[in-house]
Amino acid sequence: MPTEEGVYLISAGGLISLLLSIIAYFLKFMLQDFRILQVGFQELNTKYQLMETAIKAMSKELNALRIQLMKKDK
């Protein structure tokens, strides 16, 4: 016949096991969401770099047009 302390110890072990299982279940979903977020961030970073390159090219072109207009006005 198990002692009262043994029953409490077994109950505590079962409760800890259950809580760890629940944590692992939600951690799995959190890691999946993190991976999706990481892919989205990489896409966003790529789009940002493309936009930055396009803005630099437009800036150079506008600066060249400004210089042409200044020469034309003289």
PDB file of N, CA and C in Angstrom:
ATOM      1  N   MET A   1       0.836  -1.181   0.000  1.00  0.00           N
ATOM      2  CA  MET A   1       0.000   0.000   0.000  1.00  0.00           C
ATOM      3  C   MET A   1       0.884   1.249   0.000  1.00  0.00           C
ATOM      4  N   PRO A   2       0.702   2.149  -0.987  1.00  0.00           N
ATOM      5  CA  PRO A   2       1.575   3.319  -1.077  1.00  0.00           C
ATOM      6  C   PRO A   2       1.308   4.298   0.057  1.00  0.00           C
ATOM      7  N   THR A   3       2.368   4.964   0.423  1.00  0.00           N
ATOM      8  CA  THR A   3       2.231   5.960   1.483  1.00  0.00           C
ATOM      9  C   THR A   3       1.622   7.236   0.925  1.00  0.00           C
ATOM     10  N   GLU A   4       1.199   8.078   1.840  1.00  0.00           N
ATOM     11  CA  GLU A   4       0.575   9.338   1.431  1.00  0.00           C
ATOM     12  C   GLU A   4       1.579  10.238   0.707  1.00  0.00           C
ATOM     13  N   GLU A   5       2.829  10.216   1.157  1.00  0.00           N
ATOM     14  CA  GLU A   5       3.873  11.020   0.512  1.00  0.00           C
ATOM     15  C   GLU A   5       4.127  10.538  -0.910  1.00  0.00           C
ATOM     16  N   GLY A   6       4.101   9.225  -1.100  1.00  0.00           N
ATOM     17  CA  GLY A   6       4.301   8.658  -2.428  1.00  0.00           C
ATOM     18  C   GLY A   6       3.205   9.062  -3.388  1.00  0.00           C
ATOM     19  N   VAL A   7       1.991   9.113  -2.904  1.00  0.00           N
ATOM     20  CA  VAL A   7       0.863   9.517  -3.748  1.00  0.00           C
ATOM     21  C   VAL A   7       1.025  10.971  -4.178  1.00  0.00           C
ATOM     22  N   TYR A   8       1.419  11.821  -3.223  1.00  0.00           N
ATOM     23  CA  TYR A   8       1.636  13.232  -3.558  1.00  0.00           C
ATOM     24  C   TYR A   8       2.778  13.392  -4.560  1.00  0.00           C
ATOM     25  N   LEU A   9       3.831  12.598  -4.374  1.00  0.00           N
ATOM     26  CA  LEU A   9       4.982  12.665  -5.273  1.00  0.00           C
ATOM     27  C   LEU A   9       4.592  12.229  -6.685  1.00  0.00           C
ATOM     28  N   ILE A  10       3.817  11.161  -6.781  1.00  0.00           N
ATOM     29  CA  ILE A  10       3.357  10.682  -8.088  1.00  0.00           C
ATOM     30  C   ILE A  10       2.422  11.708  -8.728  1.00  0.00           C
ATOM     31  N   SER A  11       1.550  12.305  -7.923  1.00  0.00           N
ATOM     32  CA  SER A  11       0.632  13.328  -8.444  1.00  0.00           C
ATOM     33  C   SER A  11       1.401  14.550  -8.936  1.00  0.00           C
ATOM     34  N   ALA A  12       2.406  14.963  -8.173  1.00  0.00           N
ATOM     35  CA  ALA A  12       3.215  16.116  -8.577  1.00  0.00           C
ATOM     36  C   ALA A  12       3.973  15.802  -9.865  1.00  0.00           C
ATOM     37  N   GLY A  13       4.501  14.596  -9.978  1.00  0.00           N
ATOM     38  CA  GLY A  13       5.204  14.194 -11.197  1.00  0.00           C
ATOM     39  C   GLY A  13       4.283  14.191 -12.399  1.00  0.00           C
ATOM     40  N   GLY A  14       3.070  13.703 -12.216  1.00  0.00           N
ATOM     41  CA  GLY A  14       2.095  13.703 -13.310  1.00  0.00           C
ATOM     42  C   GLY A  14       1.705  15.109 -13.720  1.00  0.00           C
ATOM     43  N   LEU A  15       1.532  15.985 -12.729  1.00  0.00           N
ATOM     44  CA  LEU A  15       1.178  17.375 -13.015  1.00  0.00           C
ATOM     45  C   LEU A  15       2.305  18.085 -13.754  1.00  0.00           C
ATOM     46  N   ILE A  16       3.531  17.876 -13.318  1.00  0.00           N
ATOM     47  CA  ILE A  16       4.685  18.483 -13.995  1.00  0.00           C
ATOM     48  C   ILE A  16       4.791  17.963 -15.418  1.00  0.00           C
ATOM     49  N   SER A  17       4.586  16.681 -15.607  1.00  0.00           N
ATOM     50  CA  SER A  17       4.627  16.093 -16.946  1.00  0.00           C
ATOM     51  C   SER A  17       3.552  16.699 -17.846  1.00  0.00           C
ATOM     52  N   LEU A  18       2.358  16.863 -17.306  1.00  0.00           N
ATOM     53  CA  LEU A  18       1.265  17.469 -18.069  1.00  0.00           C
ATOM     54  C   LEU A  18       1.589  18.912 -18.447  1.00  0.00           C
ATOM     55  N   LEU A  19       2.102  19.683 -17.501  1.00  0.00           N
ATOM     56  CA  LEU A  19       2.445  21.082 -17.774  1.00  0.00           C
ATOM     57  C   LEU A  19       3.558  21.192 -18.821  1.00  0.00           C
ATOM     58  N   LEU A  20       4.552  20.324 -18.731  1.00  0.00           N
ATOM     59  CA  LEU A  20       5.627  20.338 -19.728  1.00  0.00           C
ATOM     60  C   LEU A  20       5.101  19.965 -21.112  1.00  0.00           C
ATOM     61  N   SER A  21       4.165  19.050 -21.176  1.00  0.00           N
ATOM     62  CA  SER A  21       3.562  18.679 -22.460  1.00  0.00           C
ATOM     63  C   SER A  21       2.804  19.855 -23.065  1.00  0.00           C
ATOM     64  N   ILE A  22       2.072  20.584 -22.233  1.00  0.00           N
ATOM     65  CA  ILE A  22       1.332  21.755 -22.719  1.00  0.00           C
ATOM     66  C   ILE A  22       2.300  22.829 -23.210  1.00  0.00           C
ATOM     67  N   ILE A  23       3.374  23.056 -22.462  1.00  0.00           N
ATOM     68  CA  ILE A  23       4.378  24.042 -22.878  1.00  0.00           C
ATOM     69  C   ILE A  23       4.999  23.640 -24.208  1.00  0.00           C
ATOM     70  N   ALA A  24       5.344  22.373 -24.365  1.00  0.00           N
ATOM     71  CA  ALA A  24       5.945  21.897 -25.618  1.00  0.00           C
ATOM     72  C   ALA A  24       4.977  22.063 -26.782  1.00  0.00           C
ATOM     73  N   TYR A  25       3.692  21.824 -26.543  1.00  0.00           N
ATOM     74  CA  TYR A  25       2.677  21.962 -27.593  1.00  0.00           C
ATOM     75  C   TYR A  25       2.623  23.400 -28.101  1.00  0.00           C
ATOM     76  N   PHE A  26       2.564  24.363 -27.182  1.00  0.00           N
ATOM     77  CA  PHE A  26       2.493  25.762 -27.595  1.00  0.00           C
ATOM     78  C   PHE A  26       3.826  26.271 -28.132  1.00  0.00           C
ATOM     79  N   LEU A  27       4.925  25.744 -27.631  1.00  0.00           N
ATOM     80  CA  LEU A  27       6.241  26.130 -28.126  1.00  0.00           C
ATOM     81  C   LEU A  27       6.410  25.729 -29.588  1.00  0.00           C
ATOM     82  N   LYS A  28       5.850  24.584 -29.960  1.00  0.00           N
ATOM     83  CA  LYS A  28       5.910  24.130 -31.353  1.00  0.00           C
ATOM     84  C   LYS A  28       5.234  25.147 -32.267  1.00  0.00           C
ATOM     85  N   PHE A  29       4.057  25.629 -31.874  1.00  0.00           N
ATOM     86  CA  PHE A  29       3.355  26.620 -32.690  1.00  0.00           C
ATOM     87  C   PHE A  29       4.091  27.955 -32.709  1.00  0.00           C
ATOM     88  N   MET A  30       4.689  28.313 -31.587  1.00  0.00           N
ATOM     89  CA  MET A  30       5.434  29.562 -31.542  1.00  0.00           C
ATOM     90  C   MET A  30       6.633  29.513 -32.493  1.00  0.00           C
ATOM     91  N   LEU A  31       7.317  28.384 -32.543  1.00  0.00           N
ATOM     92  CA  LEU A  31       8.456  28.245 -33.445  1.00  0.00           C
ATOM     93  C   LEU A  31       8.014  28.273 -34.907  1.00  0.00           C
ATOM     94  N   GLN A  32       6.869  27.673 -35.217  1.00  0.00           N
ATOM     95  CA  GLN A  32       6.350  27.729 -36.583  1.00  0.00           C
ATOM     96  C   GLN A  32       6.043  29.171 -36.974  1.00  0.00           C
ATOM     97  N   ASP A  33       5.406  29.911 -36.077  1.00  0.00           N
ATOM     98  CA  ASP A  33       5.097  31.312 -36.352  1.00  0.00           C
ATOM     99  C   ASP A  33       6.369  32.133 -36.505  1.00  0.00           C
ATOM    100  N   PHE A  34       7.381  31.825 -35.713  1.00  0.00           N
ATOM    101  CA  PHE A  34       8.650  32.538 -35.809  1.00  0.00           C
ATOM    102  C   PHE A  34       9.300  32.297 -37.165  1.00  0.00           C
ATOM    103  N   ARG A  35       9.237  31.074 -37.658  1.00  0.00           N
ATOM    104  CA  ARG A  35       9.814  30.781 -38.973  1.00  0.00           C
ATOM    105  C   ARG A  35       9.065  31.529 -40.077  1.00  0.00           C
ATOM    106  N   ILE A  36       7.744  31.573 -39.987  1.00  0.00           N
ATOM    107  CA  ILE A  36       6.941  32.310 -40.966  1.00  0.00           C
ATOM    108  C   ILE A  36       7.289  33.793 -40.904  1.00  0.00           C
ATOM    109  N   LEU A  37       7.438  34.316 -39.705  1.00  0.00           N
ATOM    110  CA  LEU A  37       7.800  35.720 -39.519  1.00  0.00           C
ATOM    111  C   LEU A  37       9.179  36.006 -40.096  1.00  0.00           C
ATOM    112  N   GLN A  38      10.098  35.075 -39.935  1.00  0.00           N
ATOM    113  CA  GLN A  38      11.448  35.239 -40.458  1.00  0.00           C
ATOM    114  C   GLN A  38      11.429  35.299 -41.987  1.00  0.00           C
ATOM    115  N   VAL A  39      10.640  34.450 -42.630  1.00  0.00           N
ATOM    116  CA  VAL A  39      10.517  34.469 -44.090  1.00  0.00           C
ATOM    117  C   VAL A  39       9.908  35.797 -44.541  1.00  0.00           C
ATOM    118  N   GLY A  40       8.876  36.242 -43.841  1.00  0.00           N
ATOM    119  CA  GLY A  40       8.253  37.524 -44.171  1.00  0.00           C
ATOM    120  C   GLY A  40       9.226  38.674 -44.016  1.00  0.00           C
ATOM    121  N   PHE A  41      10.060  38.632 -42.986  1.00  0.00           N
ATOM    122  CA  PHE A  41      11.052  39.682 -42.783  1.00  0.00           C
ATOM    123  C   PHE A  41      12.076  39.684 -43.907  1.00  0.00           C
ATOM    124  N   GLN A  42      12.488  38.518 -44.367  1.00  0.00           N
ATOM    125  CA  GLN A  42      13.447  38.446 -45.466  1.00  0.00           C
ATOM    126  C   GLN A  42      12.849  39.028 -46.744  1.00  0.00           C
ATOM    127  N   GLU A  43      11.579  38.735 -47.013  1.00  0.00           N
ATOM    128  CA  GLU A  43      10.911  39.303 -48.186  1.00  0.00           C
ATOM    129  C   GLU A  43      10.814  40.817 -48.068  1.00  0.00           C
ATOM    130  N   LEU A  44      10.480  41.297 -46.891  1.00  0.00           N
ATOM    131  CA  LEU A  44      10.380  42.734 -46.656  1.00  0.00           C
ATOM    132  C   LEU A  44      11.734  43.412 -46.835  1.00  0.00           C
ATOM    133  N   ASN A  45      12.781  42.781 -46.353  1.00  0.00           N
ATOM    134  CA  ASN A  45      14.127  43.327 -46.497  1.00  0.00           C
ATOM    135  C   ASN A  45      14.532  43.387 -47.968  1.00  0.00           C
ATOM    136  N   THR A  46      14.202  42.367 -48.737  1.00  0.00           N
ATOM    137  CA  THR A  46      14.507  42.358 -50.168  1.00  0.00           C
ATOM    138  C   THR A  46      13.774  43.482 -50.884  1.00  0.00           C
ATOM    139  N   LYS A  47      12.486  43.661 -50.576  1.00  0.00           N
ATOM    140  CA  LYS A  47      11.708  44.741 -51.190  1.00  0.00           C
ATOM    141  C   LYS A  47      12.275  46.099 -50.811  1.00  0.00           C
ATOM    142  N   TYR A  48      12.711  46.244 -49.564  1.00  0.00           N
ATOM    143  CA  TYR A  48      13.303  47.504 -49.118  1.00  0.00           C
ATOM    144  C   TYR A  48      14.569  47.810 -49.904  1.00  0.00           C
ATOM    145  N   GLN A  49      15.415  46.813 -50.101  1.00  0.00           N
ATOM    146  CA  GLN A  49      16.652  47.026 -50.845  1.00  0.00           C
ATOM    147  C   GLN A  49      16.360  47.399 -52.293  1.00  0.00           C
ATOM    148  N   LEU A  50      15.357  46.765 -52.907  1.00  0.00           N
ATOM    149  CA  LEU A  50      14.982  47.116 -54.277  1.00  0.00           C
ATOM    150  C   LEU A  50      14.473  48.551 -54.358  1.00  0.00           C
ATOM    151  N   MET A  51      13.654  48.939 -53.395  1.00  0.00           N
ATOM    152  CA  MET A  51      13.132  50.303 -53.384  1.00  0.00           C
ATOM    153  C   MET A  51      14.251  51.314 -53.146  1.00  0.00           C
ATOM    154  N   GLU A  52      15.186  50.979 -52.287  1.00  0.00           N
ATOM    155  CA  GLU A  52      16.307  51.875 -52.015  1.00  0.00           C
ATOM    156  C   GLU A  52      17.154  52.073 -53.269  1.00  0.00           C
ATOM    157  N   THR A  53      17.395  51.012 -54.005  1.00  0.00           N
ATOM    158  CA  THR A  53      18.153  51.103 -55.254  1.00  0.00           C
ATOM    159  C   THR A  53      17.407  51.952 -56.274  1.00  0.00           C
ATOM    160  N   ALA A  54      16.104  51.754 -56.383  1.00  0.00           N
ATOM    161  CA  ALA A  54      15.301  52.540 -57.327  1.00  0.00           C
ATOM    162  C   ALA A  54      15.301  54.017 -56.947  1.00  0.00           C
ATOM    163  N   ILE A  55      15.202  54.320 -55.672  1.00  0.00           N
ATOM    164  CA  ILE A  55      15.204  55.717 -55.228  1.00  0.00           C
ATOM    165  C   ILE A  55      16.555  56.364 -55.507  1.00  0.00           C
ATOM    166  N   LYS A  56      17.640  55.647 -55.290  1.00  0.00           N
ATOM    167  CA  LYS A  56      18.967  56.197 -55.593  1.00  0.00           C
ATOM    168  C   LYS A  56      19.100  56.488 -57.080  1.00  0.00           C
ATOM    169  N   ALA A  57      18.608  55.580 -57.927  1.00  0.00           N
ATOM    170  CA  ALA A  57      18.679  55.792 -59.378  1.00  0.00           C
ATOM    171  C   ALA A  57      17.844  57.003 -59.779  1.00  0.00           C
ATOM    172  N   MET A  58      16.636  57.131 -59.217  1.00  0.00           N
ATOM    173  CA  MET A  58      15.791  58.286 -59.531  1.00  0.00           C
ATOM    174  C   MET A  58      16.429  59.579 -59.046  1.00  0.00           C
ATOM    175  N   SER A  59      17.062  59.530 -57.899  1.00  0.00           N
ATOM    176  CA  SER A  59      17.716  60.716 -57.353  1.00  0.00           C
ATOM    177  C   SER A  59      18.844  61.177 -58.266  1.00  0.00           C
ATOM    178  N   LYS A  60      19.642  60.237 -58.760  1.00  0.00           N
ATOM    179  CA  LYS A  60      20.727  60.595 -59.681  1.00  0.00           C
ATOM    180  C   LYS A  60      20.169  61.196 -60.965  1.00  0.00           C
ATOM    181  N   GLU A  61      19.099  60.594 -61.475  1.00  0.00           N
ATOM    182  CA  GLU A  61      18.487  61.089 -62.710  1.00  0.00           C
ATOM    183  C   GLU A  61      17.912  62.491 -62.508  1.00  0.00           C
ATOM    184  N   LEU A  62      17.228  62.712 -61.409  1.00  0.00           N
ATOM    185  CA  LEU A  62      16.668  64.035 -61.130  1.00  0.00           C
ATOM    186  C   LEU A  62      17.764  65.070 -60.929  1.00  0.00           C
ATOM    187  N   ASN A  63      18.849  64.680 -60.301  1.00  0.00           N
ATOM    188  CA  ASN A  63      19.970  65.600 -60.115  1.00  0.00           C
ATOM    189  C   ASN A  63      20.585  65.972 -61.461  1.00  0.00           C
ATOM    190  N   ALA A  64      20.712  64.997 -62.360  1.00  0.00           N
ATOM    191  CA  ALA A  64      21.246  65.279 -63.699  1.00  0.00           C
ATOM    192  C   ALA A  64      20.312  66.214 -64.460  1.00  0.00           C
ATOM    193  N   LEU A  65      18.998  66.007 -64.344  1.00  0.00           N
ATOM    194  CA  LEU A  65      18.035  66.903 -65.000  1.00  0.00           C
ATOM    195  C   LEU A  65      18.101  68.309 -64.415  1.00  0.00           C
ATOM    196  N   ARG A  66      18.292  68.412 -63.118  1.00  0.00           N
ATOM    197  CA  ARG A  66      18.406  69.720 -62.472  1.00  0.00           C
ATOM    198  C   ARG A  66      19.627  70.464 -62.993  1.00  0.00           C
ATOM    199  N   ILE A  67      20.736  69.749 -63.126  1.00  0.00           N
ATOM    200  CA  ILE A  67      21.959  70.372 -63.646  1.00  0.00           C
ATOM    201  C   ILE A  67      21.748  70.824 -65.086  1.00  0.00           C
ATOM    202  N   GLN A  68      21.069  70.008 -65.895  1.00  0.00           N
ATOM    203  CA  GLN A  68      20.779  70.398 -67.284  1.00  0.00           C
ATOM    204  C   GLN A  68      19.917  71.651 -67.329  1.00  0.00           C
ATOM    205  N   LEU A  69      18.918  71.726 -66.476  1.00  0.00           N
ATOM    206  CA  LEU A  69      18.052  72.907 -66.446  1.00  0.00           C
ATOM    207  C   LEU A  69      18.813  74.146 -66.002  1.00  0.00           C
ATOM    208  N   MET A  70      19.717  73.978 -65.058  1.00  0.00           N
ATOM    209  CA  MET A  70      20.512  75.118 -64.602  1.00  0.00           C
ATOM    210  C   MET A  70      21.418  75.620 -65.720  1.00  0.00           C
ATOM    211  N   LYS A  71      22.008  74.706 -66.499  1.00  0.00           N
ATOM    212  CA  LYS A  71      22.864  75.100 -67.619  1.00  0.00           C
ATOM    213  C   LYS A  71      22.040  75.760 -68.717  1.00  0.00           C
ATOM    214  N   LYS A  72      20.824  75.271 -68.918  1.00  0.00           N
ATOM    215  CA  LYS A  72      19.951  75.805 -69.963  1.00  0.00           C
ATOM    216  C   LYS A  72      19.505  77.229 -69.626  1.00  0.00           C
ATOM    217  N   ASP A  73      19.264  77.501 -68.346  1.00  0.00           N
ATOM    218  CA  ASP A  73      18.816  78.820 -67.920  1.00  0.00           C
ATOM    219  C   ASP A  73      19.921  79.863 -68.028  1.00  0.00           C
ATOM    220  N   LYS A  74      21.159  79.479 -68.014  1.00  0.00           N
ATOM    221  CA  LYS A  74      22.274  80.440 -68.097  1.00  0.00           C
ATOM    222  C   LYS A  74      22.361  80.991 -69.443  1.00  0.00           C
TER     223      LYS A  74
END
